Every structure is written in C-alpha cells, then in structure tokens.
Amino acid sequence: MVYSYYPGCTLKNKATDLDRYARLSAEALGFTLEEIPEWQCCGGVYPMAKNETAHKLSSVRALVYARDENKPLVTLCSACFNVIKQVNGDMKNDESIRTKANNYLKLDTPYAGEAEVLHYLQVLRDKVGFDKIKEKVVNPFTGKKIGAYYGCLLLRPSKVMDFDNPENPSIIEDFIRAIGGEPVIYAMRNECCGGYITLEDKAIAQKKSSNVIANAADCGAEMLITACPLCLYNITKNGVLPGDGKMPVYYFTELLAQALGVKEGGN
C-alpha cells in the first residue's frame, strides 16, 4: 500500500530522525510513504476565525493532491494531523469555506473533503494491524514499563478528529503491547503539557510538563512515548522530576524502528 505522505516542518528540520524511522518502519511493514511534492507548512495551529480561509489553503492543496492520487493522506505529527483533519472537515461540511478555498485555488475539480486523512498510528492499527506488527518485532521491549503521552491535538475536538476515545484512549497502549512493552496507565496522559505557551510563560510549561512526568513516574513508568514533536520537545526540555530528575521521552517511530530491527545502530 502506498500513502500520500505529509511530513510537516518539524520532521524536515529538527526531527529528521523521526521521519527516517517512520519510513524505515513502513517499508519493514509492507507500506510506503510517498512524500507530497512541494507541500507547504500547515500553519501549526488550526485557525478558529470563521472567515480565515488563507491559513487553510496549504492543507487544502495537500488534500487535493491525495485525492487526485487516490491515496490516503498520512502524517506523523499530531499538530499537522489536527490542522489537516479539521480543514478537511471544513471542506466537507462548510459551504462558505469550501467555496472560498476552491475559488482561490482555481481547481479543475473542486475539492469537497474526499481525501481520507490518517495519522501514522491509525495506519498501524487499522491498516497493518497490531497483531502483524507483533509478529514482525525482533527486538521486543520486554519488561519495559512505558507510559503513553497523548497530549491535546490527537484527541480534540473528538468528533472531528475521530482518532480515539478522548477521555480514555488506548491506541498508544496497544502499540506499546505490540512492540513487547508494558503500558502504564496514568491520569495525565491526555492532559496538556504546556507546549504552546513555552515561549510566552516558560514557568507554566515547566509546571505542566513536570506534572505529567511526575504522574507517570508515580504510576511506575520508566519512559514516555508520544506522537507529537512539540510535546516531545517540551517534556524533554521542561519536564523535571523531584530532585531534578528526568524522564526519558521518545517518539513512537523511534521505538517502532528499534523493535523492528531497522533503527540504525541496532539497539
């Protein structure tokens, strides 16, 4: 299976390794990420203003490409996924936004939300299957107690994202089981880490991210994994355990590549 792939800005700059792990893992699991040519930044944040159309056009261009190629659009970044999925909902359900965007882009075939938008985790769960992944694992994380950190953007707004139960998600825990680890359930796994306010008020970001890892540690987690580059950065940079300790935080594609034996340098 070949998917249209929208990597987003972070995975092309500060986090190129996360992109590489995803591509290597995809090939090991029998699917291909075909990068969309000349994609543009999604904007990073979904615009709430009803009349803000220009901010959404880069997402529409990516969606149009995926539709025309007849391939689902896949992204790794929860921020990109949130923006593109919400814009796709606008194009499907809001006639005013749809008309403005199509008029601006002057498309031969107007776009009306036909593309399927998936997060990489959904491909693993719904297209590949966690049972198949488990069969492919050569370096299982046996005995490792791993906390899943969802953050905000994968789950909300829940009706539009349609990703998982926003209050009691399970997809990352199921992923952890598939790579041989032991998932740790803790209360703050779907709470905000404060990533978007780290430049405005670092103290609040530090408090929020530290609360997350403290809660995870209290419940027995030895490490966290996330699907959001901003969460990864913020918790790693700002999260501190009592006594100035740190909790190891990884992106899920890194652990997947390691489990499948395709991560450079082995374990």
mmCIF file of C-alpha atoms in Angstrom:
data_model
loop_
_atom_site.group_PDB
_atom_site.id
_atom_site.type_symbol
_atom_site.label_atom_id
_atom_site.label_comp_id
_atom_site.label_asym_id
_atom_site.label_seq_id
_atom_site.Cartn_x
_atom_site.Cartn_y
_atom_site.Cartn_z
ATOM 1 C CA MET A 1 0.000 0.000 0.000
ATOM 2 C CA VAL A 2 1.239 3.470 -0.908
ATOM 3 C CA TYR A 3 0.147 6.540 1.061
ATOM 4 C CA SER A 4 0.460 10.232 0.276
ATOM 5 C CA TYR A 5 2.769 11.495 2.997
ATOM 6 C CA TYR A 6 2.757 14.927 4.603
ATOM 7 C CA PRO A 7 5.840 15.120 6.865
ATOM 8 C CA GLY A 8 5.404 18.683 8.098
ATOM 9 C CA CYS A 9 8.089 21.203 9.041
ATOM 10 C CA THR A 10 9.485 19.744 12.253
ATOM 11 C CA LEU A 11 10.275 16.374 10.716
ATOM 12 C CA LYS A 12 12.184 18.124 7.943
ATOM 13 C CA ASN A 13 14.264 20.261 10.301
ATOM 14 C CA LYS A 14 14.880 19.458 13.974
ATOM 15 C CA ALA A 15 13.443 15.937 13.879
ATOM 16 C CA THR A 16 14.614 14.327 10.642
ATOM 17 C CA ASP A 17 15.431 11.120 12.517
ATOM 18 C CA LEU A 18 11.752 10.666 13.431
ATOM 19 C CA ASP A 19 10.825 10.900 9.757
ATOM 20 C CA ARG A 20 13.539 8.400 8.843
ATOM 21 C CA TYR A 21 12.398 5.901 11.477
ATOM 22 C CA ALA A 22 8.851 6.140 10.142
ATOM 23 C CA ARG A 23 9.902 5.465 6.556
ATOM 24 C CA LEU A 24 12.156 2.535 7.509
ATOM 25 C CA SER A 25 9.421 1.019 9.664
ATOM 26 C CA ALA A 26 6.831 1.455 6.940
ATOM 27 C CA GLU A 27 8.946 -0.474 4.447
ATOM 28 C CA ALA A 28 9.530 -3.223 7.012
ATOM 29 C CA LEU A 29 5.757 -3.485 7.495
ATOM 30 C CA GLY A 30 4.946 -3.504 3.783
ATOM 31 C CA PHE A 31 3.719 0.013 3.040
ATOM 32 C CA THR A 32 5.290 3.108 1.519
ATOM 33 C CA LEU A 33 5.135 6.796 2.422
ATOM 34 C CA GLU A 34 5.226 8.806 -0.803
ATOM 35 C CA GLU A 35 6.011 12.401 0.079
ATOM 36 C CA ILE A 36 3.723 15.036 -1.403
ATOM 37 C CA PRO A 37 5.739 17.268 -3.757
ATOM 38 C CA GLU A 38 6.090 20.943 -2.849
ATOM 39 C CA TRP A 39 3.986 20.673 0.290
ATOM 40 C CA GLN A 40 3.718 23.784 2.435
ATOM 41 C CA CYS A 41 3.510 24.351 6.193
ATOM 42 C CA CYS A 42 0.059 23.559 7.596
ATOM 43 C CA GLY A 43 0.330 26.563 9.906
ATOM 44 C CA GLY A 44 0.821 24.527 13.052
ATOM 45 C CA VAL A 45 -2.432 25.714 14.653
ATOM 46 C CA TYR A 46 -5.977 25.399 13.309
ATOM 47 C CA PRO A 47 -7.438 28.905 12.805
ATOM 48 C CA MET A 48 -10.636 29.393 14.768
ATOM 49 C CA ALA A 49 -11.803 32.535 12.924
ATOM 50 C CA LYS A 50 -14.705 31.643 10.654
ATOM 51 C CA ASN A 51 -13.525 33.929 7.861
ATOM 52 C CA GLU A 52 -9.869 32.795 7.976
ATOM 53 C CA THR A 53 -9.503 30.918 4.693
ATOM 54 C CA ALA A 54 -5.972 31.744 3.532
ATOM 55 C CA HIS A 55 -4.456 29.962 6.546
ATOM 56 C CA LYS A 56 -6.121 26.734 5.417
ATOM 57 C CA LEU A 57 -5.053 26.703 1.778
ATOM 58 C CA SER A 58 -1.799 24.776 2.229
ATOM 59 C CA SER A 59 -3.737 21.972 3.899
ATOM 60 C CA VAL A 60 -6.299 22.008 1.086
ATOM 61 C CA ARG A 61 -3.512 21.704 -1.501
ATOM 62 C CA ALA A 62 -2.173 18.610 0.249
ATOM 63 C CA LEU A 63 -5.662 17.141 0.475
ATOM 64 C CA VAL A 64 -6.322 17.792 -3.206
ATOM 65 C CA TYR A 65 -3.093 16.027 -4.134
ATOM 66 C CA ALA A 66 -4.023 12.989 -2.047
ATOM 67 C CA ARG A 67 -7.480 12.877 -3.609
ATOM 68 C CA ASP A 68 -6.138 13.169 -7.149
ATOM 69 C CA GLU A 69 -3.584 10.419 -6.463
ATOM 70 C CA ASN A 70 -6.332 8.285 -4.893
ATOM 71 C CA LYS A 71 -4.175 7.640 -1.852
ATOM 72 C CA PRO A 72 -4.971 8.321 1.814
ATOM 73 C CA LEU A 73 -3.039 11.231 3.296
ATOM 74 C CA VAL A 74 -0.824 10.240 6.224
ATOM 75 C CA THR A 75 1.096 12.414 8.670
ATOM 76 C CA LEU A 76 3.230 11.682 11.747
ATOM 77 C CA CYS A 77 2.856 14.963 13.581
ATOM 78 C CA SER A 78 -0.177 15.407 15.800
ATOM 79 C CA ALA A 79 -0.264 19.164 15.074
ATOM 80 C CA CYS A 80 -0.257 18.588 11.308
ATOM 81 C CA PHE A 81 -2.845 15.851 11.728
ATOM 82 C CA ASN A 82 -5.065 18.138 13.804
ATOM 83 C CA VAL A 83 -4.912 21.036 11.350
ATOM 84 C CA ILE A 84 -5.326 18.969 8.180
ATOM 85 C CA LYS A 85 -8.115 16.831 9.623
ATOM 86 C CA GLN A 86 -10.053 19.883 10.782
ATOM 87 C CA VAL A 87 -9.564 21.657 7.441
ATOM 88 C CA ASN A 88 -10.775 18.540 5.661
ATOM 89 C CA GLY A 89 -13.887 18.653 7.830
ATOM 90 C CA ASP A 90 -14.412 22.287 6.864
ATOM 91 C CA MET A 91 -14.151 21.457 3.171
ATOM 92 C CA LYS A 92 -16.637 18.640 3.612
ATOM 93 C CA ASN A 93 -19.190 20.397 5.814
ATOM 94 C CA ASP A 94 -18.863 24.183 5.455
ATOM 95 C CA GLU A 95 -20.093 25.503 2.103
ATOM 96 C CA SER A 96 -18.729 29.010 2.687
ATOM 97 C CA ILE A 97 -15.165 27.858 3.419
ATOM 98 C CA ARG A 98 -15.310 25.268 0.634
ATOM 99 C CA THR A 99 -16.417 27.860 -1.932
ATOM 100 C CA LYS A 100 -13.774 30.416 -0.916
ATOM 101 C CA ALA A 101 -10.940 27.872 -0.947
ATOM 102 C CA ASN A 102 -11.923 26.363 -4.283
ATOM 103 C CA ASN A 103 -12.334 29.790 -5.874
ATOM 104 C CA TYR A 104 -8.923 30.886 -4.650
ATOM 105 C CA LEU A 105 -7.137 27.728 -5.785
ATOM 106 C CA LYS A 106 -8.983 27.645 -9.149
ATOM 107 C CA LEU A 107 -9.146 23.859 -9.134
ATOM 108 C CA ASP A 108 -10.234 21.955 -12.224
ATOM 109 C CA THR A 109 -12.187 19.671 -9.924
ATOM 110 C CA PRO A 110 -13.422 21.446 -6.776
ATOM 111 C CA TYR A 111 -12.442 19.790 -3.506
ATOM 112 C CA ALA A 112 -15.130 18.745 -1.036
ATOM 113 C CA GLY A 113 -13.341 16.681 1.599
ATOM 114 C CA GLU A 114 -12.951 13.464 -0.378
ATOM 115 C CA ALA A 115 -9.476 12.502 0.892
ATOM 116 C CA GLU A 116 -9.000 10.114 3.811
ATOM 117 C CA VAL A 117 -6.760 11.670 6.480
ATOM 118 C CA LEU A 118 -4.854 9.298 8.750
ATOM 119 C CA HIS A 119 -2.286 9.564 11.474
ATOM 120 C CA TYR A 120 0.557 7.046 11.179
ATOM 121 C CA LEU A 121 -0.704 5.343 14.331
ATOM 122 C CA GLN A 122 -4.059 4.753 12.638
ATOM 123 C CA VAL A 123 -2.250 3.090 9.734
ATOM 124 C CA LEU A 124 -0.523 0.793 12.222
ATOM 125 C CA ARG A 125 -3.790 -0.029 13.995
ATOM 126 C CA ASP A 126 -6.347 -0.074 11.181
ATOM 127 C CA LYS A 127 -4.404 -0.914 8.016
ATOM 128 C CA VAL A 128 -1.437 -3.027 9.146
ATOM 129 C CA GLY A 129 -2.808 -4.346 12.442
ATOM 130 C CA PHE A 130 -1.025 -4.559 15.777
ATOM 131 C CA ASP A 131 -1.014 -8.364 15.614
ATOM 132 C CA LYS A 132 1.040 -8.254 12.404
ATOM 133 C CA ILE A 133 3.416 -5.733 13.952
ATOM 134 C CA LYS A 134 3.874 -8.041 16.922
ATOM 135 C CA GLU A 135 4.873 -10.830 14.503
ATOM 136 C CA LYS A 136 7.497 -8.558 12.892
ATOM 137 C CA VAL A 137 9.158 -7.483 16.152
ATOM 138 C CA VAL A 138 12.730 -8.748 16.558
ATOM 139 C CA ASN A 139 13.803 -6.532 19.473
ATOM 140 C CA PRO A 140 10.852 -6.538 21.882
ATOM 141 C CA PHE A 141 10.731 -4.085 24.787
ATOM 142 C CA THR A 142 10.174 -6.935 27.215
ATOM 143 C CA GLY A 143 9.833 -5.793 30.809
ATOM 144 C CA LYS A 144 9.888 -2.091 29.909
ATOM 145 C CA LYS A 145 7.166 -0.069 31.608
ATOM 146 C CA ILE A 146 6.195 2.622 29.113
ATOM 147 C CA GLY A 147 3.737 5.464 29.564
ATOM 148 C CA ALA A 148 1.785 6.732 26.556
ATOM 149 C CA TYR A 149 1.528 10.501 26.352
ATOM 150 C CA TYR A 150 -1.281 11.655 24.035
ATOM 151 C CA GLY A 151 -1.397 15.382 24.738
ATOM 152 C CA CYS A 152 -4.154 17.514 23.253
ATOM 153 C CA LEU A 153 -4.072 17.517 19.472
ATOM 154 C CA LEU A 154 -4.610 13.865 18.578
ATOM 155 C CA LEU A 155 -7.825 13.633 20.541
ATOM 156 C CA ARG A 156 -9.584 17.010 20.352
ATOM 157 C CA PRO A 157 -12.008 18.098 19.040
ATOM 158 C CA SER A 158 -13.038 14.475 19.351
ATOM 159 C CA LYS A 159 -15.900 14.375 16.839
ATOM 160 C CA VAL A 160 -13.768 15.882 14.087
ATOM 161 C CA MET A 161 -10.535 14.022 14.838
ATOM 162 C CA ASP A 162 -12.296 10.647 15.249
ATOM 163 C CA PHE A 163 -8.985 9.223 16.472
ATOM 164 C CA ASP A 164 -9.747 7.506 19.759
ATOM 165 C CA ASN A 165 -11.790 7.909 22.926
ATOM 166 C CA PRO A 166 -10.720 11.417 24.098
ATOM 167 C CA GLU A 167 -11.120 10.571 27.789
ATOM 168 C CA ASN A 168 -9.801 7.018 27.783
ATOM 169 C CA PRO A 169 -7.680 6.424 24.662
ATOM 170 C CA SER A 170 -5.961 3.105 24.045
ATOM 171 C CA ILE A 171 -4.197 3.220 20.674
ATOM 172 C CA ILE A 172 -0.726 4.022 22.026
ATOM 173 C CA GLU A 173 -1.084 1.478 24.835
ATOM 174 C CA ASP A 174 -1.967 -1.135 22.209
ATOM 175 C CA PHE A 175 1.073 -0.029 20.210
ATOM 176 C CA ILE A 176 3.261 -0.484 23.301
ATOM 177 C CA ARG A 177 1.934 -4.026 23.727
ATOM 178 C CA ALA A 178 2.631 -4.755 20.047
ATOM 179 C CA ILE A 179 6.328 -3.879 20.458
ATOM 180 C CA GLY A 180 6.557 -6.023 23.579
ATOM 181 C CA GLY A 181 6.407 -3.358 26.286
ATOM 182 C CA GLU A 182 4.135 -2.986 29.285
ATOM 183 C CA PRO A 183 1.871 0.092 29.062
ATOM 184 C CA VAL A 184 1.465 2.189 32.188
ATOM 185 C CA ILE A 185 -1.899 3.905 32.615
ATOM 186 C CA TYR A 186 -1.723 7.241 34.419
ATOM 187 C CA ALA A 187 -4.189 10.092 34.850
ATOM 188 C CA MET A 188 -2.380 12.863 32.952
ATOM 189 C CA ARG A 189 -1.648 11.029 29.704
ATOM 190 C CA ASN A 190 -4.146 13.174 27.770
ATOM 191 C CA GLU A 191 -3.542 16.469 29.604
ATOM 192 C CA CYS A 192 -1.792 19.466 28.016
ATOM 193 C CA CYS A 193 1.986 19.646 28.505
ATOM 194 C CA GLY A 194 2.025 23.425 28.006
ATOM 195 C CA GLY A 195 3.973 23.246 24.754
ATOM 196 C CA TYR A 196 2.226 26.127 23.023
ATOM 197 C CA ILE A 197 2.959 28.564 25.841
ATOM 198 C CA THR A 198 6.601 27.700 26.480
ATOM 199 C CA LEU A 199 7.825 30.922 24.818
ATOM 200 C CA GLU A 200 5.178 33.074 26.479
ATOM 201 C CA ASP A 201 5.486 31.685 30.006
ATOM 202 C CA LYS A 202 8.138 29.025 30.485
ATOM 203 C CA ALA A 203 7.212 28.559 34.148
ATOM 204 C CA ILE A 204 3.724 27.330 33.241
ATOM 205 C CA ALA A 205 5.143 24.989 30.584
ATOM 206 C CA GLN A 206 7.601 23.620 33.142
ATOM 207 C CA LYS A 207 4.864 23.078 35.699
ATOM 208 C CA LYS A 208 2.546 21.301 33.280
ATOM 209 C CA SER A 209 5.184 19.049 31.740
ATOM 210 C CA SER A 210 6.684 18.238 35.156
ATOM 211 C CA ASN A 211 3.237 17.282 36.448
ATOM 212 C CA VAL A 212 2.832 14.875 33.528
ATOM 213 C CA ILE A 213 6.092 13.019 34.076
ATOM 214 C CA ALA A 214 5.684 13.010 37.863
ATOM 215 C CA ASN A 215 2.282 11.378 37.496
ATOM 216 C CA ALA A 216 3.679 8.832 35.036
ATOM 217 C CA ALA A 217 6.625 8.058 37.309
ATOM 218 C CA ASP A 218 4.361 7.645 40.348
ATOM 219 C CA CYS A 219 2.421 5.017 38.393
ATOM 220 C CA GLY A 220 5.580 3.087 37.530
ATOM 221 C CA ALA A 221 6.548 4.382 34.070
ATOM 222 C CA GLU A 222 10.239 4.162 33.176
ATOM 223 C CA MET A 223 9.855 6.177 29.984
ATOM 224 C CA LEU A 224 7.234 8.015 27.935
ATOM 225 C CA ILE A 225 6.409 7.876 24.255
ATOM 226 C CA THR A 226 4.469 10.477 22.316
ATOM 227 C CA ALA A 227 3.256 11.215 18.793
ATOM 228 C CA CYS A 228 3.686 14.989 18.980
ATOM 229 C CA PRO A 229 7.068 16.625 18.185
ATOM 230 C CA LEU A 230 6.145 19.677 20.269
ATOM 231 C CA CYS A 231 5.244 17.502 23.261
ATOM 232 C CA LEU A 232 8.485 15.573 22.810
ATOM 233 C CA TYR A 233 10.493 18.794 22.859
ATOM 234 C CA ASN A 234 8.592 20.433 25.697
ATOM 235 C CA ILE A 235 8.556 17.485 28.080
ATOM 236 C CA THR A 236 12.209 16.688 27.380
ATOM 237 C CA LYS A 237 13.247 20.322 27.801
ATOM 238 C CA ASN A 238 10.946 21.469 30.597
ATOM 239 C CA GLY A 239 9.781 18.368 32.435
ATOM 240 C CA VAL A 240 11.617 17.795 35.715
ATOM 241 C CA LEU A 241 11.021 15.140 38.357
ATOM 242 C CA PRO A 242 11.536 15.872 42.067
ATOM 243 C CA GLY A 243 15.263 16.074 42.754
ATOM 244 C CA ASP A 244 15.931 17.468 39.248
ATOM 245 C CA GLY A 245 15.487 14.040 37.704
ATOM 246 C CA LYS A 246 14.492 13.464 34.087
ATOM 247 C CA MET A 247 12.112 11.014 32.451
ATOM 248 C CA PRO A 248 13.304 9.583 29.101
ATOM 249 C CA VAL A 249 10.846 10.607 26.370
ATOM 250 C CA TYR A 250 10.796 9.066 22.884
ATOM 251 C CA TYR A 251 8.841 9.462 19.693
ATOM 252 C CA PHE A 252 6.843 6.361 18.893
ATOM 253 C CA THR A 253 8.522 5.863 15.485
ATOM 254 C CA GLU A 254 11.929 5.535 17.148
ATOM 255 C CA LEU A 255 10.747 2.680 19.361
ATOM 256 C CA LEU A 256 8.955 1.088 16.411
ATOM 257 C CA ALA A 257 12.120 1.144 14.290
ATOM 258 C CA GLN A 258 14.128 -0.306 17.163
ATOM 259 C CA ALA A 259 11.578 -3.070 17.754
ATOM 260 C CA LEU A 260 11.538 -3.962 14.061
ATOM 261 C CA GLY A 261 15.327 -4.027 13.889
ATOM 262 C CA VAL A 262 15.613 -1.236 11.307
ATOM 263 C CA LYS A 263 16.931 1.552 13.528
ATOM 264 C CA GLU A 264 20.493 2.489 12.597
ATOM 265 C CA GLY A 265 22.976 1.249 15.144
ATOM 266 C CA GLY A 266 20.704 -1.570 16.332
ATOM 267 C CA ASN A 267 19.526 -1.212 19.944
#
